[in-house]
């Protein structure tokens, strides 16, 4: 691999996760993102109470993402070979943390719109 392109990354992720799981994750991320944008436009403000609860879910999301990748790739911490593996592991954890926060905030806002909050 002489150069890193978007098509190469897609092929690598499809190989790692399988075609259906990878594209299913992409669709799920897109749906959650659209829901989050909808909630922000609808509410016209950020609920800081919901935001705090969403932030509290971030460590759970990071750990869940890391273990999900280990489960799908049938590997573990003992299989990590070098610094790039640690960087990728941190990236997966960061993506899982941010994704969990967005998901939790969106679900909270869909369940309890601002006019129903106490």
XYZ file of C-alpha atoms in Angstrom:
118
model
C 0.000 0.000 0.000
C 1.818 3.040 -1.267
C -0.812 5.667 -0.528
C -3.723 5.875 1.844
C -6.983 6.718 0.129
C -10.612 6.811 1.205
C -11.356 3.722 -0.907
C -8.524 1.836 0.803
C -9.913 2.696 4.243
C -13.398 1.515 3.221
C -11.932 -1.770 1.944
C -9.959 -2.294 5.158
C -13.005 -1.616 7.365
C -15.175 -3.915 5.240
C -12.547 -6.629 5.591
C -12.276 -6.140 9.358
C -15.980 -5.945 10.203
C -17.612 -7.631 7.250
C -19.585 -5.773 4.628
C -23.005 -5.919 6.292
C -21.811 -5.001 9.789
C -19.668 -2.121 8.517
C -22.418 -0.558 6.403
C -24.931 -1.216 9.176
C -22.724 0.766 11.550
C -22.412 3.565 8.986
C -26.210 3.716 8.582
C -26.725 3.665 12.369
C -24.226 6.506 12.811
C -25.957 8.515 10.086
C -29.406 7.996 11.625
C -28.188 9.003 15.091
C -26.439 12.072 13.644
C -29.583 13.158 11.795
C -31.588 12.664 15.009
C -29.080 14.763 16.948
C -29.222 17.576 14.400
C -33.033 17.399 14.441
C -33.075 17.684 18.253
C -30.706 20.658 18.226
C -32.794 22.474 15.602
C -36.099 21.621 17.305
C -35.005 22.646 20.809
C -32.983 25.694 19.677
C -30.868 25.282 22.819
C -28.750 22.710 24.580
C -30.165 21.236 27.777
C -27.187 21.259 30.116
C -28.740 18.648 32.412
C -29.088 16.247 29.477
C -25.620 17.206 28.291
C -24.139 16.301 31.690
C -25.881 12.934 31.695
C -24.637 12.341 28.159
C -21.073 13.112 29.249
C -21.370 10.608 32.074
C -22.034 7.916 29.450
C -18.758 8.615 27.654
C -16.528 6.191 29.603
C -19.068 3.415 29.069
C -19.143 4.179 25.337
C -15.352 4.151 25.102
C -15.023 0.786 26.836
C -17.930 -0.685 24.841
C -16.383 0.436 21.534
C -13.001 -1.063 22.408
C -14.472 -4.388 23.458
C -16.754 -4.414 20.400
C -13.741 -4.038 18.104
C -11.854 -6.724 20.027
C -14.866 -9.041 19.769
C -15.374 -8.465 16.030
C -11.692 -8.859 15.203
C -11.293 -11.799 17.625
C -8.310 -10.155 19.297
C -7.432 -8.615 22.641
C -4.932 -6.519 24.529
C -2.313 -9.269 24.237
C -2.441 -8.976 20.423
C -1.401 -5.337 20.367
C 1.948 -5.028 18.639
C 3.180 -1.472 18.806
C 2.525 2.221 19.129
C 0.147 2.374 16.149
C -2.092 -0.201 17.822
C -2.305 1.985 20.914
C -3.109 5.035 18.791
C -5.859 3.123 16.980
C -7.177 1.818 20.307
C -7.344 5.370 21.680
C -9.101 6.508 18.499
C -11.687 3.736 18.816
C -12.245 4.660 22.462
C -12.627 8.352 21.592
C -15.103 7.584 18.809
C -17.083 5.331 21.148
C -17.164 7.991 23.854
C -18.366 10.721 21.504
C -20.874 8.399 19.874
C -22.300 7.347 23.234
C -22.682 10.958 24.345
C -24.486 11.928 21.148
C -26.722 8.852 21.356
C -27.645 9.433 25.009
C -28.348 13.141 24.462
C -30.489 12.401 21.413
C -32.488 9.658 23.117
C -33.066 11.835 26.200
C -34.247 14.718 24.028
C -36.569 12.507 21.999
C -38.128 11.024 25.144
C -38.467 14.301 27.078
C -38.737 17.407 24.888
C -38.011 20.752 26.611
C -41.639 21.580 27.355
C -42.013 18.325 29.318
C -38.881 18.735 31.452
C -39.190 19.428 35.154
